[in-house]
Coordinates of C-alpha atoms and ligand atoms in Angstrom, one line a residue:
M1 CA -7.9 26.7 9.0
T2 CA -6.6 23.1 8.3
I3 CA -5.7 22.6 4.7
T4 CA -7.0 19.6 2.7
Y5 CA -4.4 19.2 0.0
V6 CA -5.7 17.1 -2.9
D7 CA -3.6 18.5 -5.8
N8 CA -0.8 15.9 -5.7
N9 CA -0.6 15.6 -9.5
A10 CA 0.6 19.3 -9.4
T11 CA 3.2 18.7 -6.7
T12 CA 3.7 16.7 -3.5
R13 CA 5.0 17.6 -0.1
V14 CA 8.6 16.5 0.5
A15 CA 8.6 13.3 2.6
P16 CA 10.3 13.8 6.0
E17 CA 12.8 10.9 5.2
V18 CA 13.7 12.8 2.0
Y19 CA 14.2 16.1 3.8
Q20 CA 16.5 14.4 6.3
A21 CA 18.5 12.6 3.7
M22 CA 19.1 15.9 1.8
G23 CA 20.1 17.9 4.9
P24 CA 23.9 17.2 5.0
Y25 CA 24.4 18.2 1.4
F26 CA 23.2 21.7 2.1
T27 CA 25.5 22.2 5.1
D28 CA 28.6 20.1 5.7
D29 CA 28.8 18.2 2.4
Y30 CA 28.6 21.1 0.0
F31 CA 31.6 20.4 -2.2
N32 CA 31.5 20.4 -6.0
P33 CA 31.4 16.7 -7.0
S34 CA 33.8 17.4 -9.8
S35 CA 36.6 18.7 -7.5
M36 CA 39.6 16.5 -6.9
Y37 CA 39.9 16.5 -3.1
E38 CA 38.6 13.7 -0.9
P39 CA 35.5 15.5 0.5
A40 CA 34.3 16.2 -3.0
K41 CA 34.8 12.6 -4.0
R42 CA 32.5 11.7 -1.2
I43 CA 29.8 13.9 -2.9
A44 CA 30.5 12.3 -6.3
R45 CA 29.9 8.9 -4.6
A46 CA 26.6 10.1 -3.2
I47 CA 25.5 11.0 -6.7
A48 CA 26.7 7.6 -8.0
E49 CA 24.8 5.8 -5.2
S50 CA 21.7 7.7 -6.0
R51 CA 22.0 6.8 -9.6
Q52 CA 22.5 3.1 -8.7
R53 CA 19.5 3.2 -6.4
I54 CA 17.2 4.7 -9.0
A55 CA 18.5 2.3 -11.7
R56 CA 17.9 -0.7 -9.4
L57 CA 14.3 0.5 -8.7
F58 CA 13.7 0.6 -12.4
G59 CA 15.1 -2.9 -12.7
L60 CA 18.2 -1.7 -14.7
H61 CA 21.6 -3.3 -14.5
D62 CA 23.4 -0.4 -16.1
D63 CA 23.1 2.8 -14.0
R64 CA 24.5 4.9 -16.9
E65 CA 21.0 4.6 -18.4
I66 CA 19.8 7.1 -15.8
L67 CA 20.5 10.8 -16.5
F68 CA 19.7 13.5 -13.9
T69 CA 18.0 16.6 -15.1
G70 CA 16.4 19.7 -13.6
C71 CA 12.7 18.6 -14.1
A72 CA 10.5 16.5 -16.3
T73 CA 10.1 19.4 -18.7
E74 CA 13.9 19.3 -19.3
S75 CA 13.8 15.5 -19.6
D76 CA 11.0 15.7 -22.3
N77 CA 12.9 18.4 -24.2
A78 CA 16.2 16.5 -23.9
A79 CA 14.5 13.4 -25.3
I80 CA 12.8 15.1 -28.2
F81 CA 15.6 17.5 -29.2
G82 CA 18.2 14.9 -28.5
A83 CA 16.6 12.3 -30.8
A84 CA 16.1 14.9 -33.5
R85 CA 19.8 16.1 -33.3
A86 CA 21.0 12.5 -33.5
N87 CA 18.8 11.6 -36.5
P88 CA 18.6 14.8 -38.7
H89 CA 17.3 12.9 -41.7
R90 CA 14.1 11.7 -40.2
R91 CA 11.5 14.4 -39.9
H92 CA 8.3 12.8 -38.7
I93 CA 7.2 12.7 -35.0
I94 CA 4.1 11.0 -33.6
T95 CA 2.5 12.2 -30.4
T96 CA -1.0 12.7 -28.9
T97 CA -3.3 15.7 -28.5
V98 CA -3.4 15.1 -24.7
E99 CA 0.3 15.4 -23.8
H100 CA 1.5 17.8 -21.2
P101 CA 2.8 21.1 -22.7
A102 CA 6.4 19.9 -22.0
V103 CA 5.9 17.5 -24.9
L104 CA 3.0 19.1 -26.9
D105 CA 4.5 22.5 -27.2
V106 CA 7.9 21.1 -28.2
C107 CA 6.2 19.0 -30.9
K108 CA 4.3 22.1 -32.1
D109 CA 7.6 23.9 -32.2
F110 CA 9.1 21.1 -34.3
E111 CA 6.1 21.4 -36.6
R112 CA 6.7 25.2 -37.1
N113 CA 10.3 24.3 -37.9
G114 CA 9.4 22.0 -40.8
Y115 CA 8.8 18.7 -39.1
D116 CA 5.7 16.7 -39.9
V117 CA 4.0 15.9 -36.6
T118 CA 1.0 13.5 -36.2
F119 CA -1.1 14.4 -33.2
L120 CA -3.2 11.3 -32.4
G121 CA -6.6 12.0 -30.9
V122 CA -8.4 10.1 -28.1
D123 CA -11.9 8.8 -27.7
R124 CA -14.5 9.9 -25.0
N125 CA -12.7 7.8 -22.4
G126 CA -9.3 9.2 -23.2
N127 CA -8.1 6.0 -25.0
L128 CA -6.0 6.0 -28.2
D129 CA -7.0 4.1 -31.3
I130 CA -4.3 1.4 -31.7
G131 CA -5.1 0.9 -35.5
E132 CA -4.7 4.6 -36.1
F133 CA -1.4 4.6 -34.2
V134 CA 0.0 1.8 -36.3
R135 CA -1.2 3.5 -39.5
A136 CA 0.6 6.7 -38.4
L137 CA 4.1 5.0 -38.3
R138 CA 6.1 5.8 -41.5
P139 CA 9.5 5.0 -42.9
D140 CA 10.6 8.6 -42.0
T141 CA 9.3 8.5 -38.4
L142 CA 12.0 9.7 -36.1
L143 CA 10.3 9.4 -32.8
V144 CA 7.1 8.4 -31.0
T145 CA 6.5 10.4 -27.8
I146 CA 3.4 9.4 -25.9
M147 CA 2.8 9.9 -22.2
H148 CA 2.3 7.0 -19.8
A149 CA -0.4 8.5 -17.5
N150 CA -2.3 11.7 -18.2
N151 CA -1.8 14.4 -15.6
E152 CA -5.3 15.8 -15.8
T153 CA -7.4 12.6 -16.0
G154 CA -5.0 9.9 -14.8
V155 CA -5.8 7.8 -17.9
V156 CA -3.0 5.4 -18.6
F157 CA -1.9 4.6 -22.2
P158 CA -0.7 1.1 -23.1
I159 CA 2.9 2.0 -23.5
E160 CA 4.2 -1.6 -23.7
Q161 CA 1.9 -2.3 -26.6
L162 CA 2.5 1.0 -28.4
S163 CA 6.3 0.6 -28.1
R164 CA 6.2 -3.0 -29.1
L165 CA 4.2 -2.2 -32.2
T166 CA 6.6 0.6 -33.0
K167 CA 9.7 -1.6 -32.9
E168 CA 7.9 -4.4 -34.8
T169 CA 7.2 -1.9 -37.6
D170 CA 10.7 -0.4 -37.6
P171 CA 13.2 -1.0 -34.7
T172 CA 15.1 2.3 -35.6
I173 CA 12.1 4.5 -34.7
L174 CA 12.7 5.8 -31.2
F175 CA 10.1 5.6 -28.5
H176 CA 9.9 8.1 -25.6
T177 CA 7.3 8.2 -22.9
D178 CA 6.6 10.9 -20.4
A179 CA 6.0 8.9 -17.2
T180 CA 6.0 11.9 -14.9
Q181 CA 2.7 11.0 -13.4
S182 CA 3.2 7.3 -13.0
V183 CA 6.8 7.0 -11.7
G184 CA 6.6 6.8 -7.9
K185 CA 2.9 5.6 -8.0
A186 CA 3.4 2.0 -9.1
P187 CA 6.4 -0.3 -9.6
L188 CA 8.1 0.1 -13.0
D189 CA 10.6 -2.6 -14.0
L190 CA 11.7 -1.2 -17.3
P191 CA 13.3 -4.2 -18.9
R192 CA 10.4 -6.4 -17.9
Q193 CA 7.4 -4.0 -18.4
F194 CA 8.7 -1.6 -21.0
P195 CA 11.4 -3.5 -22.9
H196 CA 10.8 -1.5 -26.1
V197 CA 10.9 2.0 -24.6
D198 CA 14.1 3.9 -25.4
M199 CA 13.6 7.0 -23.2
L200 CA 11.4 7.8 -20.2
S201 CA 11.0 11.0 -18.3
F202 CA 10.2 11.5 -14.6
S203 CA 10.2 14.2 -12.0
G204 CA 11.0 14.1 -8.3
H205 CA 8.4 16.5 -7.0
K206 CA 5.6 14.2 -8.1
F207 CA 6.7 11.6 -5.6
H208 CA 7.6 13.6 -2.5
A209 CA 11.1 14.8 -3.5
P210 CA 11.6 18.6 -4.0
K211 CA 10.7 20.6 -7.1
G212 CA 13.7 21.1 -9.4
V213 CA 15.1 17.6 -10.0
G214 CA 14.1 15.1 -12.6
G215 CA 15.5 12.2 -14.6
L216 CA 15.6 10.7 -18.0
Y217 CA 16.1 7.0 -18.7
V218 CA 18.0 6.6 -21.9
K219 CA 18.4 3.0 -23.0
R220 CA 22.0 2.0 -23.8
G221 CA 22.7 2.6 -27.5
T222 CA 19.9 5.1 -28.1
P223 CA 21.0 7.8 -30.5
C224 CA 20.4 11.0 -28.5
R225 CA 22.5 14.1 -28.5
P226 CA 22.8 16.3 -25.3
L227 CA 20.5 19.2 -24.8
L228 CA 22.8 21.0 -22.4
I229 CA 26.4 21.3 -23.6
G230 CA 29.3 22.9 -21.7
G231 CA 30.6 20.4 -19.1
H232 CA 31.6 16.9 -18.6
Q233 CA 28.9 16.1 -16.0
E234 CA 26.6 13.1 -16.5
D235 CA 29.3 11.6 -18.9
G236 CA 29.0 14.8 -21.1
R237 CA 25.3 14.1 -21.7
R238 CA 23.9 16.8 -19.5
A239 CA 26.3 19.6 -18.6
G240 CA 26.0 21.7 -15.4
T241 CA 27.0 21.2 -11.8
E242 CA 24.8 18.5 -10.3
N243 CA 22.1 19.4 -7.8
V244 CA 23.4 17.1 -5.2
P245 CA 20.9 17.4 -2.3
Y246 CA 18.0 17.1 -4.7
I247 CA 19.5 14.1 -6.5
V248 CA 20.0 12.4 -3.2
G249 CA 16.5 13.4 -2.2
M250 CA 14.9 12.0 -5.4
A251 CA 16.7 8.6 -4.9
C252 CA 15.5 8.5 -1.3
A253 CA 11.9 9.5 -2.4
M254 CA 11.8 6.8 -5.0
Q255 CA 12.9 4.2 -2.5
V256 CA 10.3 5.3 0.0
A257 CA 7.6 5.3 -2.7
A258 CA 8.7 1.7 -3.6
D259 CA 8.1 0.7 0.0
C260 CA 4.5 2.3 -0.3
Y261 CA 3.3 0.9 -3.6
D262 CA 0.8 -1.4 -2.0
D263 CA -0.6 1.6 0.0
E264 CA -1.0 3.6 -3.2
D265 CA -2.9 0.8 -4.9
T266 CA -5.2 0.0 -1.9
R267 CA -5.5 2.9 0.5
V268 CA -5.0 5.8 -1.9
R269 CA -7.3 4.1 -4.5
R270 CA -9.9 3.6 -1.8
L271 CA -9.9 7.3 -0.9
R272 CA -10.3 8.2 -4.6
D273 CA -13.0 5.7 -5.1
R274 CA -14.9 6.8 -2.0
L275 CA -14.9 10.4 -3.2
E276 CA -15.9 9.4 -6.7
T277 CA -18.9 7.4 -5.5
A278 CA -20.0 10.1 -3.1
I279 CA -19.8 12.8 -5.7
E280 CA -21.7 10.7 -8.3
A281 CA -24.4 10.0 -5.7
Q282 CA -24.8 13.5 -4.4
V283 CA -24.2 15.8 -7.4
P284 CA -26.4 15.5 -10.5
Y285 CA -25.0 16.0 -14.0
V286 CA -21.4 15.1 -13.3
I287 CA -19.0 13.4 -15.7
V288 CA -16.1 11.3 -14.4
N289 CA -13.4 11.7 -17.0
G290 CA -11.8 8.5 -18.1
K291 CA -14.1 6.4 -15.9
D292 CA -14.0 3.4 -18.2
A293 CA -10.3 3.6 -19.1
P294 CA -7.3 2.3 -17.1
R295 CA -6.6 5.1 -14.6
L296 CA -4.1 6.1 -12.0
P297 CA -5.4 5.0 -8.6
N298 CA -4.9 8.5 -7.1
T299 CA -6.7 10.8 -9.7
L300 CA -10.3 11.9 -9.9
S301 CA -11.1 14.3 -12.8
I302 CA -14.7 15.4 -13.0
C303 CA -16.8 17.8 -15.0
C304 CA -19.9 19.5 -13.6
Y305 CA -22.4 20.9 -16.0
S306 CA -23.3 24.6 -15.9
V307 CA -20.6 25.9 -13.5
E308 CA -17.1 27.3 -14.0
G309 CA -14.1 25.3 -12.7
E310 CA -12.4 28.5 -11.4
A311 CA -15.5 29.4 -9.3
I312 CA -15.6 25.8 -7.9
L313 CA -11.9 26.0 -7.0
A314 CA -12.3 29.5 -5.4
M315 CA -15.1 28.2 -3.2
L316 CA -13.3 25.0 -2.3
D317 CA -10.2 27.2 -1.5
S318 CA -12.3 29.3 0.9
D319 CA -13.1 26.0 2.7
G320 CA -9.4 25.2 2.8
I321 CA -9.5 22.6 0.1
C322 CA -6.7 22.8 -2.5
A323 CA -7.7 21.1 -5.8
S324 CA -7.2 22.1 -9.4
S325 CA -9.0 22.6 -12.6
G326 CA -8.2 21.6 -16.2
S327 CA -9.2 25.0 -17.6
A328 CA -6.6 27.6 -18.6
C329 CA -7.4 31.3 -18.9
T330 CA -6.1 32.3 -22.3
S331 CA -6.3 35.8 -23.8
G332 CA -9.0 36.9 -21.5
S333 CA -11.5 34.2 -22.3
L334 CA -11.7 30.9 -20.5
E335 CA -10.9 27.9 -22.6
A336 CA -11.6 24.4 -21.6
S337 CA -8.5 22.1 -21.2
H338 CA -7.0 20.7 -24.3
V339 CA -7.3 17.2 -22.8
L340 CA -11.0 17.5 -22.1
R341 CA -11.6 19.0 -25.5
A342 CA -9.7 16.1 -27.1
M343 CA -12.0 13.7 -25.1
K344 CA -15.0 15.6 -26.6
V345 CA -16.4 16.4 -23.2
P346 CA -19.6 18.6 -23.8
V347 CA -18.7 22.3 -23.7
H348 CA -20.9 23.2 -20.8
A349 CA -19.4 20.4 -18.7
A350 CA -15.8 20.9 -19.7
H351 CA -15.7 24.4 -18.2
G352 CA -16.7 22.9 -14.9
S353 CA -13.7 20.6 -14.5
V354 CA -12.1 19.8 -11.2
R355 CA -9.2 17.4 -10.5
F356 CA -8.7 15.8 -7.1
S357 CA -5.4 14.0 -6.8
F358 CA -4.4 12.1 -3.7
S359 CA -1.1 11.0 -2.1
R360 CA -0.2 8.6 0.7
Y361 CA -0.5 11.6 3.1
N362 CA -4.2 11.9 2.5
T363 CA -6.7 10.5 5.0
D364 CA -10.4 9.6 5.2
Q365 CA -10.9 12.9 7.0
D366 CA -9.8 14.7 3.8
V367 CA -12.4 12.8 1.8
D368 CA -15.0 13.6 4.5
R369 CA -14.3 17.3 4.3
I370 CA -14.6 17.3 0.5
V371 CA -17.8 15.3 0.5
E372 CA -19.2 17.7 3.1
A373 CA -18.3 20.8 1.1
F374 CA -18.5 19.9 -2.6
P375 CA -22.2 19.2 -3.2
A376 CA -23.1 22.5 -1.6
V377 CA -20.5 24.4 -3.6
I378 CA -21.9 23.0 -6.8
A379 CA -25.6 23.6 -5.7
N380 CA -24.8 27.2 -4.8
L381 CA -23.0 28.0 -8.0
R382 CA -25.8 26.4 -10.0
K383 CA -28.4 28.6 -8.3
I384 CA -26.7 31.7 -9.8
S385 CA -25.7 30.1 -13.1
P386 CA -27.6 31.2 -16.2
L387 CA -26.8 27.8 -17.7
W388 CA -28.7 25.9 -14.9
D389 CA -32.5 25.5 -14.8
S390 CA -33.2 25.5 -11.0
Q391 CA -36.9 24.6 -11.5
K392 CA -36.1 21.5 -13.4
N393 CA -32.8 20.9 -11.6
E394 CA -31.0 20.3 -14.8
P395 CA -28.7 22.1 -17.3
R396 CA -30.5 24.6 -19.6
I397 CA -28.1 23.5 -22.3
S398 CA -26.6 20.0 -22.3
E399 CA -25.8 19.6 -25.9
R400 CA -22.9 17.3 -26.8
V401 CA -20.9 20.0 -28.5
V402 CA -17.2 20.0 -28.4
A403 CA -15.6 22.9 -26.5
Ligands
LIG1 N1 4.8 15.9 -17.8 C1 3.7 15.6 -17.1 C2 2.8 14.5 -17.5 C3 3.4 16.4 -16.0 O1 2.3 16.1 -15.3 C4 4.3 17.4 -15.6 C5 4.0 18.3 -14.5 O2 2.9 18.4 -14.1 C6 5.4 17.7 -16.4 C7 5.7 16.9 -17.5 C8 6.4 18.7 -16.1 O3 7.1 18.4 -14.9 P1 8.1 19.3 -14.2 O4 7.3 20.2 -13.3 O5 9.1 18.5 -13.4 O6 8.8 20.1 -15.3

């Protein structure tokens, strides 16, 4: 069976150019970049060139502002722990209720350890209240950590505005953004677009590099202590022998992505929009999450009343369609995603969430296959759902209760 892969916010396939660029570093060029002999120096130069390439793509003049990590989870942890260790007297952090666990769970951990954390909520479209954000800033605020684009809904937060307001209030408050879902999907010139951001996380496997390599932009002069100690690598800011093939691969992937940005914004957006329009036309009682907010061009997050997301995914899977759901099975009972709960999606819709996320490798045929399968999947599940009234063709319960 052919596979229709539309789960690119989870991970992406490695681009052929990337695979090819990485090859020699697994075979002939395997030397430790810290060693003193000439072949090893060649490897160190490959890391340096990759760093310069990524810095240039971010519009940076100083490539030391790019730190290589093992993944975005590490980058997020490094930013938050690093800021806290460098500024032990400030003990207030601002974040949002819709962050990825790589930020949210770290902030909760800080809260358990005596920090005061403000978790800002969002409205039904997934937008933040800017007034509430400004009121949350305090003289003892250490760090603001707010994601750029949401992994579940694709909703994009106004990072330029939030970081500017932060620095206008107090230039010593640090601003970190988890840009894991946006880097590689649109051009990002940091000095021009995000001049007030101090730290920014990204991850190779979201833009066609392999899983297991990420990066953290740390603006020059940002007080941030290392998370990993025990070696001189990365100027002593992230110890551990470098993952050379993956670093080379990530730099190559970012370059290839930069050459495809127009494609992402036109062709990928058109695929997403075509699917969205077809589903809205053919499936009753569907909510498009974040429909009226700025959104990534590749992401479609929907909630279908009276069906379970897991059942939808299982049926799509049997048709060869790989998508994902926002729900997480916790302690035996299904709980709607924290993002959809924060957006106050009605409970009987939030459980029927599905996310389709496209990449440049998707085609119109992929959309055709989903459009062919999806309405029947939902209709069949609703036929056997106690929450669906088949006679009236509407949900039995459609109250606007929060999950
Ligand atoms: N942050 C966001 C917004 C993500 O979407 C993800 C992964 O889905 C992560 C962080 C974690 O990335 P990684 O898998 O590189 O640790």
